Short mmCIF file of C-alpha atoms and ligand atoms in Angstrom, two decimals:
data_model
loop_
_atom_site.label_atom_id
_atom_site.label_comp_id
_atom_site.label_asym_id
_atom_site.label_seq_id
_atom_site.Cartn_x
_atom_site.Cartn_y
_atom_site.Cartn_z
CA MET A 1 18.15 -3.15 19.57
CA ALA A 2 15.57 -3.83 16.92
CA ILE A 3 12.91 -2.00 15.00
CA ARG A 4 9.50 -3.50 15.73
CA ASN A 5 6.45 -3.52 13.51
CA ILE A 6 4.01 -0.70 14.25
CA VAL A 7 0.44 -1.95 14.60
CA LYS A 8 -1.93 -0.08 12.31
CA ASP A 9 -5.60 0.97 12.49
CA GLY A 10 -7.89 -2.05 12.24
CA ASP A 11 -5.92 -4.22 14.69
CA ASP A 12 -8.04 -4.92 17.80
CA ILE A 13 -5.08 -4.62 20.15
CA LEU A 14 -5.34 -0.83 19.77
CA LEU A 15 -8.78 -0.96 21.41
CA LYS A 16 -7.89 -3.10 24.42
CA THR A 17 -6.83 -2.17 27.93
CA CYS A 18 -3.24 -2.99 28.80
CA ARG A 19 -2.06 -4.89 31.86
CA PRO A 20 0.39 -3.35 34.32
CA VAL A 21 4.06 -4.33 34.15
CA THR A 22 4.98 -6.44 37.17
CA VAL A 23 8.36 -7.85 36.12
CA PHE A 24 11.26 -5.44 35.66
CA ASP A 25 13.76 -7.60 33.82
CA ALA A 26 16.05 -7.59 30.78
CA LYS A 27 13.08 -8.33 28.54
CA LEU A 28 11.38 -5.11 29.65
CA ALA A 29 14.60 -3.14 29.07
CA GLN A 30 14.83 -4.63 25.59
CA LEU A 31 11.21 -3.74 24.86
CA LEU A 32 11.74 -0.11 25.94
CA GLU A 33 14.90 0.19 23.84
CA ASP A 34 13.17 -1.31 20.82
CA MET A 35 10.20 1.04 21.29
CA ALA A 36 12.48 4.09 21.41
CA GLU A 37 14.32 2.96 18.29
CA THR A 38 11.05 2.19 16.47
CA MET A 39 9.60 5.58 17.48
CA HIS A 40 12.69 7.46 16.26
CA GLU A 41 12.84 5.54 13.02
CA ALA A 42 9.18 6.39 12.33
CA ASP A 43 9.75 10.08 13.23
CA GLY A 44 7.26 9.82 16.08
CA VAL A 45 7.24 11.65 19.41
CA GLY A 46 5.58 8.85 21.36
CA LEU A 47 4.83 5.15 21.23
CA ALA A 48 2.77 2.87 23.49
CA GLY A 49 3.03 -0.89 24.11
CA PRO A 50 -0.03 -1.94 22.09
CA GLN A 51 1.41 -0.13 19.05
CA VAL A 52 4.15 -2.75 18.93
CA GLY A 53 1.74 -5.57 19.80
CA ILE A 54 2.47 -5.64 23.55
CA ARG A 55 -0.54 -5.31 25.88
CA ARG A 56 1.45 -3.82 28.73
CA ARG A 57 1.48 -0.36 30.28
CA VAL A 58 4.69 0.94 28.72
CA VAL A 59 5.28 4.18 26.85
CA THR A 60 8.27 5.89 25.26
CA ILE A 61 8.24 9.62 24.52
CA ASP A 62 10.80 11.90 22.88
CA ILE A 63 9.75 15.43 21.96
CA GLY A 64 13.35 16.34 21.19
CA GLU A 65 14.57 16.49 24.77
CA GLY A 66 15.71 12.88 25.08
CA VAL A 67 13.91 9.57 25.49
CA MET A 68 11.51 9.16 28.40
CA GLU A 69 10.66 5.60 29.42
CA LEU A 70 7.37 5.41 31.32
CA VAL A 71 6.25 2.15 32.89
CA ASN A 72 2.78 1.97 34.48
CA PRO A 73 2.27 5.73 34.08
CA GLU A 74 -0.70 7.50 35.66
CA PHE A 75 -1.94 11.05 36.01
CA LEU A 76 -1.83 12.59 39.47
CA GLU A 77 -3.21 15.90 38.21
CA GLN A 78 -4.61 17.36 35.02
CA SER A 79 -5.52 21.04 34.65
CA GLY A 80 -6.25 23.72 32.09
CA LYS A 81 -7.23 23.18 28.49
CA GLN A 82 -5.49 23.35 25.12
CA GLU A 83 -6.52 22.65 21.57
CA CYS A 84 -4.15 20.20 19.84
CA VAL A 85 -3.57 18.87 16.35
CA GLU A 86 -2.84 15.17 16.79
CA GLY A 87 -1.68 12.33 14.63
CA CYS A 88 -0.61 8.79 15.50
CA LEU A 89 1.92 6.34 14.07
CA SER A 90 -0.89 3.77 13.95
CA PHE A 91 -3.02 6.10 11.78
CA PRO A 92 -0.60 7.35 9.12
CA GLY A 93 -1.68 10.50 7.30
CA GLU A 94 -4.64 11.22 9.59
CA TYR A 95 -4.80 14.24 11.87
CA GLY A 96 -7.50 15.55 14.16
CA ILE A 97 -8.25 18.39 16.55
CA THR A 98 -8.46 17.41 20.21
CA THR A 99 -8.94 19.24 23.47
CA ARG A 100 -6.48 18.16 26.15
CA PRO A 101 -5.34 19.39 29.55
CA LYS A 102 -2.61 22.04 29.33
CA HIS A 103 -0.81 20.83 32.42
CA VAL A 104 -0.38 17.34 33.85
CA LYS A 105 1.45 15.73 36.73
CA VAL A 106 2.53 12.13 36.13
CA ARG A 107 3.72 9.27 38.27
CA ALA A 108 5.49 6.38 36.54
CA GLN A 109 8.16 3.74 37.06
CA ASP A 110 11.48 3.40 35.28
CA ARG A 111 12.83 0.18 33.73
CA HIS A 112 14.08 -0.93 37.16
CA GLY A 113 10.75 -0.35 38.90
CA ASN A 114 11.75 2.89 40.65
CA THR A 115 8.85 5.33 40.96
CA PHE A 116 9.28 8.93 39.82
CA GLU A 117 7.07 11.93 39.17
CA PHE A 118 7.21 14.85 36.76
CA GLU A 119 5.09 17.72 35.52
CA ALA A 120 4.48 18.58 31.89
CA ASP A 121 2.90 21.47 30.01
CA ASP A 122 1.70 22.17 26.48
CA PHE A 123 3.01 19.72 23.87
CA LEU A 124 4.51 17.25 26.35
CA ALA A 125 1.23 17.21 28.28
CA ASN A 126 -0.55 16.51 24.99
CA VAL A 127 1.79 13.63 24.14
CA CYS A 128 1.38 12.11 27.61
CA CYS A 129 -2.42 12.21 27.24
CA HIS A 130 -2.28 10.62 23.78
CA GLU A 131 0.10 7.83 24.81
CA PHE A 132 -1.55 7.03 28.14
CA ASP A 133 -4.88 6.79 26.31
CA HIS A 134 -3.35 4.00 24.19
CA LEU A 135 -2.84 2.00 27.41
CA ASP A 136 -6.60 2.13 27.98
CA GLY A 137 -7.44 1.18 24.41
CA ILE A 138 -8.41 4.73 23.46
CA VAL A 139 -7.18 6.08 20.12
CA PHE A 140 -7.00 9.81 19.33
CA LYS A 141 -9.76 9.60 16.73
CA THR A 142 -12.31 8.92 19.47
CA ARG A 143 -11.09 12.06 21.28
CA ALA A 144 -11.03 14.20 18.16
CA VAL A 145 -13.57 17.00 17.92
CA ARG A 146 -13.08 16.67 14.18
CA MET A 147 -10.53 15.33 11.71
CA LEU A 148 -8.57 17.65 9.44
CA SER A 149 -9.69 18.00 5.85
CA PRO A 150 -7.32 17.28 2.92
CA GLU A 151 -6.89 21.06 2.45
CA GLU A 152 -5.94 21.55 6.07
CA LEU A 153 -3.49 18.63 5.81
CA GLU A 154 -1.86 20.38 2.84
CA ASN A 155 -1.37 23.49 4.99
CA LEU A 156 0.29 21.40 7.74
CA LYS A 157 3.12 20.42 5.41
NI1 NI B 1 -0.80 7.11 18.95
#
């Protein structure tokens, strides 16, 4: 496994749509393992392909319940509403308020290409929305109703 470089704000790859994964090989497995390791090392809860310079529809998530590997993920359902405070490993130190669905149903593939579905609420639903947005070149700042002020950031700590 290897830690990869996390792409930061200002790199165009963060604003581009990602291509679907069509080949489920050892290289994909390696990418997913590297993404999980990179995400953990950076203390993140989610990471998307473009954040490690790969324009493919791959996401890793870990909200403390184990690593989820999501290849070609898509929403089957989104419902409800929640207000979230979001940050992003590509925008260190910046946080904003977003409105996201409170409940989502997701279909994705695993590293072998097997399709699976799951439902998520609250924080996990929020993380799915944030990460899947990355695959469409959408960063959280464009979703943010407003960014947090320096005083509010102090209170987050
Ligand atoms: Ni992000």
